[in-house]
mmCIF file of C-alpha atoms in Angstrom:
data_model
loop_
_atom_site.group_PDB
_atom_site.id
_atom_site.type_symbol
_atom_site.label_atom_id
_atom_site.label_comp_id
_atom_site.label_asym_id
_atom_site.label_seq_id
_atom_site.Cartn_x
_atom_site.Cartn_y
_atom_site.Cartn_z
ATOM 1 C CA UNK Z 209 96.813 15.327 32.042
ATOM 2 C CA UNK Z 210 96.036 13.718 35.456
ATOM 3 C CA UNK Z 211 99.458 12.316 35.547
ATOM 4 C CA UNK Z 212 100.337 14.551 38.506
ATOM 5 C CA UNK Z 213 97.522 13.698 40.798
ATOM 6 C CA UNK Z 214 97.683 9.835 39.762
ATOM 7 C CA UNK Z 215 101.566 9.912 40.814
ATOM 8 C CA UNK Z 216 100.296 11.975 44.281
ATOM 9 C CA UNK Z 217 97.597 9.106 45.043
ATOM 10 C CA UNK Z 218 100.631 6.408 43.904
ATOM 11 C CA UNK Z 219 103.049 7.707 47.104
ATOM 12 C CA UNK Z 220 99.946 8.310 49.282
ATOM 13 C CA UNK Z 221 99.039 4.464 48.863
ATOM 14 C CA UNK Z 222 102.835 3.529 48.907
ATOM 15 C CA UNK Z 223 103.174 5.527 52.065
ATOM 16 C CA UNK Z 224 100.040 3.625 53.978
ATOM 17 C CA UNK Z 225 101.814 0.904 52.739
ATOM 18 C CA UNK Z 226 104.861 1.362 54.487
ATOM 19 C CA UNK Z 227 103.021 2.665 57.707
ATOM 20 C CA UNK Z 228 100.568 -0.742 57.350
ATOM 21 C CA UNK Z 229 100.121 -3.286 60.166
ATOM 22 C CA UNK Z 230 102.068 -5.902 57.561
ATOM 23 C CA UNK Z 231 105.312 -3.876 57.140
ATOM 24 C CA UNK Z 232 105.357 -3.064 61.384
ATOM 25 C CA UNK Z 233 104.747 -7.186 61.554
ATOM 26 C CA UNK Z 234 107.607 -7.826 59.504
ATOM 27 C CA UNK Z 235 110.244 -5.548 60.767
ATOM 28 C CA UNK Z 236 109.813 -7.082 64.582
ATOM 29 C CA UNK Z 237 109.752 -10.634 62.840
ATOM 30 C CA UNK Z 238 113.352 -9.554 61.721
ATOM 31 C CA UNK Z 239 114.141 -7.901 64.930
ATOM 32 C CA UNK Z 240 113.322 -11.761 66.398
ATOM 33 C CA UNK Z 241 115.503 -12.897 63.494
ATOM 34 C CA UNK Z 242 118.336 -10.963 64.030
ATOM 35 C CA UNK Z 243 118.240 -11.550 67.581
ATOM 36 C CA UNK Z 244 118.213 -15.239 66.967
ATOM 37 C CA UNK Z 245 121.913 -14.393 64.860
ATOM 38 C CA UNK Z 246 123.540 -12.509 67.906
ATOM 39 C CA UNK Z 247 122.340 -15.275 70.655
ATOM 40 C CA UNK Z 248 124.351 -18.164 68.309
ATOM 41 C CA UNK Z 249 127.047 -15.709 67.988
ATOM 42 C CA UNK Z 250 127.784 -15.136 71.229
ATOM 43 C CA UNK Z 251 127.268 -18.708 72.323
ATOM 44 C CA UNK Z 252 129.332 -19.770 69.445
ATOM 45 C CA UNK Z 253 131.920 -16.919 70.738
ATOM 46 C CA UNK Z 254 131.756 -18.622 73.956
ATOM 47 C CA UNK Z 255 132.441 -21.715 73.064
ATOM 48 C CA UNK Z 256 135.508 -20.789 71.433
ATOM 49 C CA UNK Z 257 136.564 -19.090 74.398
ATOM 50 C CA UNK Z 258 136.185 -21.818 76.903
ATOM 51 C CA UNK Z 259 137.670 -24.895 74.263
ATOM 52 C CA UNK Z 260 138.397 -24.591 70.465
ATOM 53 C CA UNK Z 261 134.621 -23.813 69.638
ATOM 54 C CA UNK Z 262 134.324 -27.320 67.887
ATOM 55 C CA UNK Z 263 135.772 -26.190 64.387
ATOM 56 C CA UNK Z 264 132.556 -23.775 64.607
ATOM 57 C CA UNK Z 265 132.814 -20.270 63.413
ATOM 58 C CA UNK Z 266 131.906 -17.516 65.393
ATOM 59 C CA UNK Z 267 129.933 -15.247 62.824
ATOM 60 C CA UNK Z 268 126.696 -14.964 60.668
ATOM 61 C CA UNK Z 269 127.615 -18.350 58.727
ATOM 62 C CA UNK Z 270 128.434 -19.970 62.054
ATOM 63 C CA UNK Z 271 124.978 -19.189 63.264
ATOM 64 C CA UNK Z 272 123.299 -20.315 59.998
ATOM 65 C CA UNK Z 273 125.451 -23.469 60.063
ATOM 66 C CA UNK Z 274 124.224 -24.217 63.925
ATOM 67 C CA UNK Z 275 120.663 -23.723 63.082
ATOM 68 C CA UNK Z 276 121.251 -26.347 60.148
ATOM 69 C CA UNK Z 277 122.107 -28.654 62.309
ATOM 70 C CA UNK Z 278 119.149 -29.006 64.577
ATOM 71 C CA UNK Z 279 115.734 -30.978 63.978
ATOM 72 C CA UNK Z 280 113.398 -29.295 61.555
ATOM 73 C CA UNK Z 281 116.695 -27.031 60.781
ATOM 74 C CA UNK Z 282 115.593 -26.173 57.180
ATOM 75 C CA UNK Z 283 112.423 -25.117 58.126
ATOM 76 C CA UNK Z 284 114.109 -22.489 60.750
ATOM 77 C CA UNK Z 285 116.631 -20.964 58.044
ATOM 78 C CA UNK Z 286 113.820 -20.353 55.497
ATOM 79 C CA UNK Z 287 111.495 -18.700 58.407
ATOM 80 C CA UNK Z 288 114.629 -16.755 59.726
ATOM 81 C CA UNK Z 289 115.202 -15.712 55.941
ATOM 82 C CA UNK Z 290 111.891 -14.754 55.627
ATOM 83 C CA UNK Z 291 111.713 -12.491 58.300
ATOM 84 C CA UNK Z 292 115.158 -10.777 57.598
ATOM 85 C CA UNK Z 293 113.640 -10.329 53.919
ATOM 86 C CA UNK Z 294 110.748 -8.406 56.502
ATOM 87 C CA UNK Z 295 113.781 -6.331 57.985
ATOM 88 C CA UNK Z 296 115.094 -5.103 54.726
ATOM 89 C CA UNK Z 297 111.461 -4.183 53.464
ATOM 90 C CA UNK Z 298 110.939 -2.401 56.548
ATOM 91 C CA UNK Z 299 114.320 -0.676 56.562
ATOM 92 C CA UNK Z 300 113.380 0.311 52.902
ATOM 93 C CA UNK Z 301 110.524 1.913 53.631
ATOM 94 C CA UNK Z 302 111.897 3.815 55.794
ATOM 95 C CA UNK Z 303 114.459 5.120 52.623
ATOM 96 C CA UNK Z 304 111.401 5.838 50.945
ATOM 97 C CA UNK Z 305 109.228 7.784 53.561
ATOM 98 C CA UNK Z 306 111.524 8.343 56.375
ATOM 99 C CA UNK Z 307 112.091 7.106 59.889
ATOM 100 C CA UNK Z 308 109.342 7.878 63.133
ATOM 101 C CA UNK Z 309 110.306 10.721 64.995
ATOM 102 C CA UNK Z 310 110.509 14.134 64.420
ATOM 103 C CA UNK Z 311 113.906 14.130 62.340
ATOM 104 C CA UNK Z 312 113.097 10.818 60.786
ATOM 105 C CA UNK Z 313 112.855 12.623 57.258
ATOM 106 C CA UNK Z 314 116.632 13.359 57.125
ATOM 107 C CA UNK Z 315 118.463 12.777 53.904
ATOM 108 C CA UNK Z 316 120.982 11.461 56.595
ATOM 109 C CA UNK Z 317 118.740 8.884 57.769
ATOM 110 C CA UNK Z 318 116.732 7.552 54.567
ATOM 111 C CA UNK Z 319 120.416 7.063 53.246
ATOM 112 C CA UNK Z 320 121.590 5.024 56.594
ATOM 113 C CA UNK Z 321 118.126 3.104 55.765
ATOM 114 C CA UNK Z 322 119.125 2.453 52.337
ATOM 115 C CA UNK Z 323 122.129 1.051 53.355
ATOM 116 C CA UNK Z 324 120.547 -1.129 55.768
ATOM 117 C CA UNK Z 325 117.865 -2.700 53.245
ATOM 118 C CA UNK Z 326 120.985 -3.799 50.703
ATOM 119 C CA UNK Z 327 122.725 -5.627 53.914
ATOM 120 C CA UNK Z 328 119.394 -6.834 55.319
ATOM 121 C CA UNK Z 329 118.397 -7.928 51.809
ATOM 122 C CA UNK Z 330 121.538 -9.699 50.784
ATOM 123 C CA UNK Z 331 121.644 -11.551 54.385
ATOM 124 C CA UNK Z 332 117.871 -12.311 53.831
ATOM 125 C CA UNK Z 333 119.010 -13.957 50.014
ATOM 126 C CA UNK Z 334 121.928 -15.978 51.580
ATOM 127 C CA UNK Z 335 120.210 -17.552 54.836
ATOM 128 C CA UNK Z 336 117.114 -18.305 52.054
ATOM 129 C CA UNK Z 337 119.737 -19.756 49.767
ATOM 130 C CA UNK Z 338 121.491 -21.880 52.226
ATOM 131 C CA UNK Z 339 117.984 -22.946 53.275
ATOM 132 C CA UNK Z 340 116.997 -24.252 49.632
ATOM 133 C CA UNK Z 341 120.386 -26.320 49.267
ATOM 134 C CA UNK Z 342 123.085 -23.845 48.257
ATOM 135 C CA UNK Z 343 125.495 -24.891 51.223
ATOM 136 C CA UNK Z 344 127.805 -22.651 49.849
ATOM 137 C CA UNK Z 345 125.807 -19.414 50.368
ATOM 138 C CA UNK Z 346 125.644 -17.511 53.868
ATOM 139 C CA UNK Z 347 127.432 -20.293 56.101
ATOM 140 C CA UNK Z 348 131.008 -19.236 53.929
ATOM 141 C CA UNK Z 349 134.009 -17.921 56.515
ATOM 142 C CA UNK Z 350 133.718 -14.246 57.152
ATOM 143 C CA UNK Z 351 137.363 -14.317 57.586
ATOM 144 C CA UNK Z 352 138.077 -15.531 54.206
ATOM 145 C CA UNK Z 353 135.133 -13.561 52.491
ATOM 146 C CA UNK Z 354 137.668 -10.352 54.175
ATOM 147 C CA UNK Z 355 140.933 -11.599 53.026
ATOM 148 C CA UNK Z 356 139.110 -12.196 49.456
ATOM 149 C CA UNK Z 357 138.049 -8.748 49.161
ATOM 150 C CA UNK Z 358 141.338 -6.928 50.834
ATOM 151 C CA UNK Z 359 143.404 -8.678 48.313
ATOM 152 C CA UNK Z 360 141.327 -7.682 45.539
ATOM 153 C CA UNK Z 361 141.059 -4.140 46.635
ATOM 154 C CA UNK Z 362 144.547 -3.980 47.076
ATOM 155 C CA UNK Z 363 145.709 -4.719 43.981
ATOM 156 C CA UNK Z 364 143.663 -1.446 42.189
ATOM 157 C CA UNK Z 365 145.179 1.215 41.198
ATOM 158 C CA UNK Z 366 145.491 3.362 45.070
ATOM 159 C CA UNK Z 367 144.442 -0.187 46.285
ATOM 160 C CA UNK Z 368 146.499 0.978 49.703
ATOM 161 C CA UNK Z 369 144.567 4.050 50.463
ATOM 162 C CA UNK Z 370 140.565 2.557 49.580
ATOM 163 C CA UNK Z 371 141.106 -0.279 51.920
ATOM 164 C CA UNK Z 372 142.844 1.999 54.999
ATOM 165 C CA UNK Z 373 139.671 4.631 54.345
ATOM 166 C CA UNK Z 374 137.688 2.038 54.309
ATOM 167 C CA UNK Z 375 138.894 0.318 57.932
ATOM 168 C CA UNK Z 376 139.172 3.746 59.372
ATOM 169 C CA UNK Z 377 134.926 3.767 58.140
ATOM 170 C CA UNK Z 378 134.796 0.297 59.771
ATOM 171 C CA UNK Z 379 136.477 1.110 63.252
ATOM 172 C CA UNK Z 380 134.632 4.657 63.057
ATOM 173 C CA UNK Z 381 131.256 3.086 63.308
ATOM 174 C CA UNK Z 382 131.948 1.019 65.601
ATOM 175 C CA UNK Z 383 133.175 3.357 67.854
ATOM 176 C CA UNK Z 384 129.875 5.659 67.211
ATOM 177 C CA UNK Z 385 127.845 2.072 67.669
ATOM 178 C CA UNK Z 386 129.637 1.752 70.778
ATOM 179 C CA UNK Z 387 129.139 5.534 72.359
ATOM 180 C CA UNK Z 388 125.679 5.605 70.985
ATOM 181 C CA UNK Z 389 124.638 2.269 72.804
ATOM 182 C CA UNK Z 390 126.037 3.758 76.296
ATOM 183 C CA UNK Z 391 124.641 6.935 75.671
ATOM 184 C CA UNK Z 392 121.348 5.109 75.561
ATOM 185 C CA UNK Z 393 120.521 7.236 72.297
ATOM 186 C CA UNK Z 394 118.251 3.626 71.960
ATOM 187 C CA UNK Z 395 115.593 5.348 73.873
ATOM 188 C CA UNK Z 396 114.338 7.664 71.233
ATOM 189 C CA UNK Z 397 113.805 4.187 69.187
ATOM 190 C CA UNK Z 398 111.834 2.537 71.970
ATOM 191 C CA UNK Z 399 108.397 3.212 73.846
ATOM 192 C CA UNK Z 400 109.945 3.353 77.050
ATOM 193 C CA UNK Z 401 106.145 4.910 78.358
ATOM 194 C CA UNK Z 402 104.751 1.351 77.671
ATOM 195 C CA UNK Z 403 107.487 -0.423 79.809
ATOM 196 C CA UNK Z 404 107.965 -1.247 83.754
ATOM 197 C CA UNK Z 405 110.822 0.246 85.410
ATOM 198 C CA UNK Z 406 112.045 -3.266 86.097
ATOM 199 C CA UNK Z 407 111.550 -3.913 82.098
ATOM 200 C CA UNK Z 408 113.168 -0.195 81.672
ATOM 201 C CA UNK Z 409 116.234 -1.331 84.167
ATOM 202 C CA UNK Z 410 117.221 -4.710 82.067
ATOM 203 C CA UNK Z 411 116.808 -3.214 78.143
ATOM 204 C CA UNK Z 412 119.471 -0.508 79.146
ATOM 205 C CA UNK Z 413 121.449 -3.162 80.636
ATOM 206 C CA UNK Z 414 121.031 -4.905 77.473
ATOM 207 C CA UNK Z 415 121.255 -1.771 74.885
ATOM 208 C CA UNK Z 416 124.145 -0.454 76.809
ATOM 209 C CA UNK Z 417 126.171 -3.910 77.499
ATOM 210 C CA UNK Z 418 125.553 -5.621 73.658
ATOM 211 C CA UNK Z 419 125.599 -2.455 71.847
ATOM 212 C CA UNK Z 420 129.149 -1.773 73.395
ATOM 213 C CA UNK Z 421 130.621 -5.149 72.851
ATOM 214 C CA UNK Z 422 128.932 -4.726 69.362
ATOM 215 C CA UNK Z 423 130.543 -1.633 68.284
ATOM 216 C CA UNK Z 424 133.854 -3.109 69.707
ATOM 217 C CA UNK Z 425 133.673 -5.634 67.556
ATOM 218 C CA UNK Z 426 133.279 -3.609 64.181
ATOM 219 C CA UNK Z 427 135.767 -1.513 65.282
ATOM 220 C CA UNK Z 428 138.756 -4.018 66.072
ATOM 221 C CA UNK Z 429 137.621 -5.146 62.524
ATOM 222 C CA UNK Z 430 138.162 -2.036 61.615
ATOM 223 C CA UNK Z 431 141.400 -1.724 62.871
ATOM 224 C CA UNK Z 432 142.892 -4.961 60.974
ATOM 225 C CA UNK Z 433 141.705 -3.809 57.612
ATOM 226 C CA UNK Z 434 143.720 -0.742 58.578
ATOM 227 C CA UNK Z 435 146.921 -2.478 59.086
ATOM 228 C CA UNK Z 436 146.198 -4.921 56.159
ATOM 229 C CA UNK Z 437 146.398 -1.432 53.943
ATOM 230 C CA UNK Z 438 149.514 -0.260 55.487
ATOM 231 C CA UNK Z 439 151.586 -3.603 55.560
ATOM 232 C CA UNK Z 440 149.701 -4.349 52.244
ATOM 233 C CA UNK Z 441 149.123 -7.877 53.447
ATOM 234 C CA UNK Z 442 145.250 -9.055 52.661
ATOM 235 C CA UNK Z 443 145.715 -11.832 55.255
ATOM 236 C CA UNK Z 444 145.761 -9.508 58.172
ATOM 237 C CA UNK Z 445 142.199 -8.739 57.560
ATOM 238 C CA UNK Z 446 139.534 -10.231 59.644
ATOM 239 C CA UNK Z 447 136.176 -11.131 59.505
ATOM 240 C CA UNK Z 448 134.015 -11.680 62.964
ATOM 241 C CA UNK Z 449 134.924 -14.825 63.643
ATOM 242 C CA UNK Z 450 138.634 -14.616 63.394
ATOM 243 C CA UNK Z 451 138.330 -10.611 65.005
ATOM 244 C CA UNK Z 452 136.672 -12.668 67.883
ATOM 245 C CA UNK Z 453 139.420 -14.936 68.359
ATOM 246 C CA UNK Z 454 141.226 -12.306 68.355
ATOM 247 C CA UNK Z 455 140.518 -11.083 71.665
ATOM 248 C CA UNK Z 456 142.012 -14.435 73.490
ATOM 249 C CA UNK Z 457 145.398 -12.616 72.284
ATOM 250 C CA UNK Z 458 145.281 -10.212 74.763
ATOM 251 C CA UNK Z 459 146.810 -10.230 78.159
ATOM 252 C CA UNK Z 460 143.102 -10.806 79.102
ATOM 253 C CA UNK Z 461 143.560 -14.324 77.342
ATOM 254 C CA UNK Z 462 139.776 -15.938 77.120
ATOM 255 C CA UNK Z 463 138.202 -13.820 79.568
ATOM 256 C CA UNK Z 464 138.036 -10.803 77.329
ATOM 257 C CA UNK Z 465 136.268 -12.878 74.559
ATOM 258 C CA UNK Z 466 133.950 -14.071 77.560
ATOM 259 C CA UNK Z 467 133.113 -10.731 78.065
ATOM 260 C CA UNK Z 468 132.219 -10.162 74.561
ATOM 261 C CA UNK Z 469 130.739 -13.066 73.757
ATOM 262 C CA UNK Z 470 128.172 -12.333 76.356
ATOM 263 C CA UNK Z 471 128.024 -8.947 75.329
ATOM 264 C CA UNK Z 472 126.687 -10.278 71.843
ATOM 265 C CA UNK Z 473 124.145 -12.142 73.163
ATOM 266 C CA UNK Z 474 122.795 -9.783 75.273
ATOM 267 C CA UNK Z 475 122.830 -7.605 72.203
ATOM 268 C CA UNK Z 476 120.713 -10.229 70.761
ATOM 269 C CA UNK Z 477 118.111 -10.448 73.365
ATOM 270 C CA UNK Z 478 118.044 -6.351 72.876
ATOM 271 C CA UNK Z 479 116.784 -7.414 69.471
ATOM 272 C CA UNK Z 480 114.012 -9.214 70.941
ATOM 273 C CA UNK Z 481 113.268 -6.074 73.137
ATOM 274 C CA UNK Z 482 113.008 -4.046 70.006
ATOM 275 C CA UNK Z 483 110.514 -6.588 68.053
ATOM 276 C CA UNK Z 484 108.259 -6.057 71.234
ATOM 277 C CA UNK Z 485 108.878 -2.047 71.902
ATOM 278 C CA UNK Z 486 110.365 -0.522 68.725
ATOM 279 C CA UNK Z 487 108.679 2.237 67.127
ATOM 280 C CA UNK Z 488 107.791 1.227 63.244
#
């Protein structure tokens, strides 16, 4: 008979849970963390456009396989891992009980936060799994990981169509990335109140200049699953690092990936920003 009221107390609890000191710590641990990811990008980016980038790839398993590398390595990849596992717990919460903010409740929202636990969480399991000896898990090539999936795609039944809908998705949000970032829409996110107006000057620098090169990114991507649809050729797909490289293709030549690269990092020191001023 009281299973009504025992379920009401269950979400109340759950909800405190969600709005508790622990889950606010660990979603600006994994702002830190994913910071940390955009910095090696970018300098990894850089590299490549300057020399050949060392055989280094210019992605998420780039990054992992950089932070490998250095003294007490392992011990970095499973405390990065641990607080990305804090970002998707965080970013499920927010599925559960909604977003702050006065529209945080939207069906919209909670579903974009669902989304953004599985990716968190999966990123969290591979960095973690790289970190307890599966060298095979999170440091693989983005660009094959792409080609792998076109060509499987593409050989359904309307293979063709689900991979050009899905690139148009791709280059789609990074275009809205990329107009929300210079639109400063970051500011409803953010307790700009609490900041200097020196402070408030160099996070919209940041927000604007990372979140642009950012969305740029995912939507070149984008772009390249589109054509791999319409020439039905899985190898024109890219992943970030060979999207990247792209960019020293253009009449541009390095420059342009310069300007990205740096972009990227600066997106990754707006990270940072966020694990100090982010509303959670």
């Amino acid at each position: 008979m009281a299973t009504g009221p025992a379920k009401a107390r269950g979400r109340v609890h759950a909800q405190r849970a969600a709005n508790s000191t622990a889950v606010s710590a660990a979603a600006r641990a994994g702002f830190v963390a994913r910071g940390v990811i955009y910095v090696l990008i970018g300098v990894l980016s850089l590299r490549i456009a300057l020399s050949d980038g060392g055989g280094k790839q210019a992605d998420r398993g780039g990054a992992i396989a950089e932070i490998a590398e250095k003294p007490f390595g392992t011990v970095l990849l499973w405390l990065l891992g641990t607080a990305l596992a804090g970002m998707a717990v965080w970013r499920l919460s927010e599925a559960a009980f909604g977003q702050a903010g006065p529209d945080g409740r939207k069906a919209s929202k909670r579903a974009m936060a669902a989304g953004r636990f599985v990716f968190y969480g999966f990123v969290s399991y591979s960095v973690l799994s790289y970190a307890a000896g599966d060298k095979g898990s999170g440091s693989g090539s983005s660009d094959r990981d792409s080609q792998d999936v076109t060509a499987k795609a593409l050989d359904w039944p309307g293979g063709q169509w689900i991979v050009a809908v899905a690139g148009i998705a791709v280059a789609a949000a990074g275009i809205w990335i990329a107009v929300r970032a210079i639109m400063q829409k970051f500011h409803k996110h953010l307790k700009m109140f609490e900041m200097s107006e020196k402070a408030r000057k160099v996070i919209d620098f940041l927000g604007m200049f990372g979140g642009a090169a950012r969305g740029i990114v995912f939507a070149v991507a984008g772009v390249f699953a589109v054509a791999a649809a319409v020439q039905h050729q899985p190898g024109k797909a890219k992943g970030m690092d060979d999207t990247l490289r792209s960019f020293t293709e253009t009449p541009a030549g390095p420059w342009l990936l310069v300007l990205i690269a740096a972009g990227l990092a600066a997106f990754g020191v707006f990270s940072w920003a966020n694990a100090r001023w982010r509303k959670v």
